[in-house]
Each structure stands twice: as structure tokens, then as C-alpha cells.
Amino acid sequence: MSETLPPCPHCSSEYTYEMGALMVCPECAHEWNPEEDQANDSSIIKDSVGNILADGDTVTVVKGLKVKGFPQDIKVGTKVRNIRLVPGASDGHDIDCKVDGFGQMQLKSSVVKKVL
């Protein structure tokens, strides 16, 4: 074979193969369209340690955050449940969420860590 196939984006296995228009990983059974993956790479949002975030995830705050109009800060370790991603936010606040005790707000993905 003259062409090399890309590794699995899910488990990084090098034993992927083509099945029609899809790529398939025999180790984890993940199927994907490589053309769609290239188009969606810019919309992938990662947390502060590199985990890929998705709508509905639970995250924890890894850095104390000051909030205008509130006498207290959002403390390190605060859990935020059921986040909603906002890709392409110009100000960098790419997570919409409700923080207990503070209400609805937007956070940057660089100050949160996904709860696994």
C-alpha cells in the first residue's frame, strides 16, 4: 500500500481500515468519516488538561475566579454540571453554564477540568 491510514481518534490504534467512505478501528469498533473530522477539528473544545468536552458534561473549576458584582469568588473545585458548549466565541468564553450560588454565566474552557 502506498498510502498510510490515519490512526483511530478514539483509541489511537494504528490498525484502522477503510469500509466504504468510513474508517473503522478493529480494536475499539469506532467508526468515523475522515473528511468530517478534518472539518470539525476547529470546533473541538478541550479543557485545561486536554480532555475533549461535550454538551452535558460535568466539569470542575481549576482556578479561583472573581465575579463582578459578587463579594465572593468561584472557588477551585466547584462542580459545574450540564455545561453547554458555544464554539467560536470571540471572547474565549466557550462554555455556557449555571454555577450554584452565582447563576447563569459563561466560562473559558482553559479554567475547567472534565470530571471523568
PDB file of C-alpha atoms in Angstrom, residues 21-114:
ATOM      1  CA  ALA A  21     -16.487   6.106   2.973  1.00  0.00           C
ATOM      2  CA  LEU A  22     -15.837   5.360   6.663  1.00  0.00           C
ATOM      3  CA  MET A  23     -12.718   4.478   8.608  1.00  0.00           C
ATOM      4  CA  VAL A  24     -13.041   1.675  11.179  1.00  0.00           C
ATOM      5  CA  CYS A  25     -10.919   0.733  14.173  1.00  0.00           C
ATOM      6  CA  PRO A  26     -10.851  -3.029  14.864  1.00  0.00           C
ATOM      7  CA  GLU A  27      -9.698  -2.535  18.467  1.00  0.00           C
ATOM      8  CA  CYS A  28     -12.418  -0.203  19.809  1.00  0.00           C
ATOM      9  CA  ALA A  29     -15.012  -0.518  16.966  1.00  0.00           C
ATOM     10  CA  HIS A  30     -15.052   3.268  16.450  1.00  0.00           C
ATOM     11  CA  GLU A  31     -16.261   4.393  13.009  1.00  0.00           C
ATOM     12  CA  TRP A  32     -15.690   7.873  11.593  1.00  0.00           C
ATOM     13  CA  ASN A  33     -15.616   9.811   8.373  1.00  0.00           C
ATOM     14  CA  PRO A  34     -12.118  11.309   7.964  1.00  0.00           C
ATOM     15  CA  GLU A  35     -13.437  14.159   5.799  1.00  0.00           C
ATOM     16  CA  GLU A  36     -15.842  15.283   8.526  1.00  0.00           C
ATOM     17  CA  ASP A  37     -13.134  15.052  11.190  1.00  0.00           C
ATOM     18  CA  GLN A  38     -10.923  17.496   9.313  1.00  0.00           C
ATOM     19  CA  ALA A  39     -13.787  19.986   9.034  1.00  0.00           C
ATOM     20  CA  ASN A  40     -14.761  19.667  12.716  1.00  0.00           C
ATOM     21  CA  ASP A  41     -11.260  19.988  14.225  1.00  0.00           C
ATOM     22  CA  SER A  42     -11.680  23.732  14.718  1.00  0.00           C
ATOM     23  CA  SER A  43     -14.916  23.245  16.673  1.00  0.00           C
ATOM     24  CA  ILE A  44     -13.454  20.801  19.205  1.00  0.00           C
ATOM     25  CA  ILE A  45     -13.291  22.365  22.655  1.00  0.00           C
ATOM     26  CA  LYS A  46     -10.812  20.959  25.182  1.00  0.00           C
ATOM     27  CA  ASP A  47     -10.459  21.578  28.912  1.00  0.00           C
ATOM     28  CA  SER A  48      -7.316  22.770  30.711  1.00  0.00           C
ATOM     29  CA  VAL A  49      -5.664  19.327  30.567  1.00  0.00           C
ATOM     30  CA  GLY A  50      -6.660  18.386  27.009  1.00  0.00           C
ATOM     31  CA  ASN A  51      -9.838  16.331  27.527  1.00  0.00           C
ATOM     32  CA  ILE A  52     -12.451  16.874  24.834  1.00  0.00           C
ATOM     33  CA  LEU A  53     -15.616  18.488  26.210  1.00  0.00           C
ATOM     34  CA  ALA A  54     -19.177  17.781  25.082  1.00  0.00           C
ATOM     35  CA  ASP A  55     -22.599  19.229  25.849  1.00  0.00           C
ATOM     36  CA  GLY A  56     -23.952  17.919  29.154  1.00  0.00           C
ATOM     37  CA  ASP A  57     -20.543  17.190  30.730  1.00  0.00           C
ATOM     38  CA  THR A  58     -19.714  17.952  34.345  1.00  0.00           C
ATOM     39  CA  VAL A  59     -16.569  19.996  34.962  1.00  0.00           C
ATOM     40  CA  THR A  60     -14.708  21.398  37.964  1.00  0.00           C
ATOM     41  CA  VAL A  61     -13.109  24.816  38.200  1.00  0.00           C
ATOM     42  CA  VAL A  62      -9.283  24.592  38.422  1.00  0.00           C
ATOM     43  CA  LYS A  63      -8.609  28.275  39.100  1.00  0.00           C
ATOM     44  CA  GLY A  64     -10.262  30.709  41.511  1.00  0.00           C
ATOM     45  CA  LEU A  65     -12.481  33.102  39.546  1.00  0.00           C
ATOM     46  CA  LYS A  66     -13.541  36.610  40.586  1.00  0.00           C
ATOM     47  CA  VAL A  67     -17.079  37.520  39.563  1.00  0.00           C
ATOM     48  CA  LYS A  68     -18.133  41.129  39.136  1.00  0.00           C
ATOM     49  CA  GLY A  69     -20.919  42.118  41.497  1.00  0.00           C
ATOM     50  CA  PHE A  70     -20.361  39.234  43.920  1.00  0.00           C
ATOM     51  CA  PRO A  71     -18.417  39.558  47.185  1.00  0.00           C
ATOM     52  CA  GLN A  72     -17.073  36.010  46.916  1.00  0.00           C
ATOM     53  CA  ASP A  73     -15.097  34.155  44.240  1.00  0.00           C
ATOM     54  CA  ILE A  74     -15.870  30.886  42.494  1.00  0.00           C
ATOM     55  CA  LYS A  75     -13.566  28.566  44.414  1.00  0.00           C
ATOM     56  CA  VAL A  76     -11.237  25.925  42.997  1.00  0.00           C
ATOM     57  CA  GLY A  77     -13.003  22.557  42.855  1.00  0.00           C
ATOM     58  CA  THR A  78     -16.504  23.960  42.305  1.00  0.00           C
ATOM     59  CA  LYS A  79     -18.508  21.460  40.244  1.00  0.00           C
ATOM     60  CA  VAL A  80     -20.460  22.757  37.275  1.00  0.00           C
ATOM     61  CA  ARG A  81     -22.990  20.313  35.853  1.00  0.00           C
ATOM     62  CA  ASN A  82     -24.669  20.103  32.458  1.00  0.00           C
ATOM     63  CA  ILE A  83     -22.488  22.530  30.506  1.00  0.00           C
ATOM     64  CA  ARG A  84     -23.383  23.759  27.033  1.00  0.00           C
ATOM     65  CA  LEU A  85     -20.596  24.455  24.523  1.00  0.00           C
ATOM     66  CA  VAL A  86     -20.540  27.630  22.441  1.00  0.00           C
ATOM     67  CA  PRO A  87     -17.922  27.078  19.705  1.00  0.00           C
ATOM     68  CA  GLY A  88     -16.455  30.110  18.011  1.00  0.00           C
ATOM     69  CA  ALA A  89     -16.984  32.535  20.891  1.00  0.00           C
ATOM     70  CA  SER A  90     -14.897  35.595  20.074  1.00  0.00           C
ATOM     71  CA  ASP A  91     -14.121  36.479  23.700  1.00  0.00           C
ATOM     72  CA  GLY A  92     -12.907  32.972  24.591  1.00  0.00           C
ATOM     73  CA  HIS A  93     -15.851  32.158  26.872  1.00  0.00           C
ATOM     74  CA  ASP A  94     -16.863  28.943  25.123  1.00  0.00           C
ATOM     75  CA  ILE A  95     -18.901  27.285  27.919  1.00  0.00           C
ATOM     76  CA  ASP A  96     -22.432  28.314  28.919  1.00  0.00           C
ATOM     77  CA  CYS A  97     -23.418  27.013  32.343  1.00  0.00           C
ATOM     78  CA  LYS A  98     -25.215  27.612  35.617  1.00  0.00           C
ATOM     79  CA  VAL A  99     -22.932  27.814  38.657  1.00  0.00           C
ATOM     80  CA  ASP A 100     -24.614  27.101  42.001  1.00  0.00           C
ATOM     81  CA  GLY A 101     -24.777  30.291  44.065  1.00  0.00           C
ATOM     82  CA  PHE A 102     -23.835  32.507  41.110  1.00  0.00           C
ATOM     83  CA  GLY A 103     -26.403  31.750  38.407  1.00  0.00           C
ATOM     84  CA  GLN A 104     -26.070  31.649  34.634  1.00  0.00           C
ATOM     85  CA  MET A 105     -22.650  32.587  33.252  1.00  0.00           C
ATOM     86  CA  GLN A 106     -20.018  31.838  30.647  1.00  0.00           C
ATOM     87  CA  LEU A 107     -16.648  30.253  31.415  1.00  0.00           C
ATOM     88  CA  LYS A 108     -13.472  29.689  29.459  1.00  0.00           C
ATOM     89  CA  SER A 109     -12.540  26.081  28.795  1.00  0.00           C
ATOM     90  CA  SER A 110      -8.996  26.856  29.968  1.00  0.00           C
ATOM     91  CA  VAL A 111     -10.180  27.209  33.612  1.00  0.00           C
ATOM     92  CA  VAL A 112     -12.143  23.952  33.899  1.00  0.00           C
ATOM     93  CA  LYS A 113     -11.334  20.245  34.021  1.00  0.00           C
ATOM     94  CA  LYS A 114     -13.707  17.489  32.888  1.00  0.00           C
TER      95      LYS A 114
END
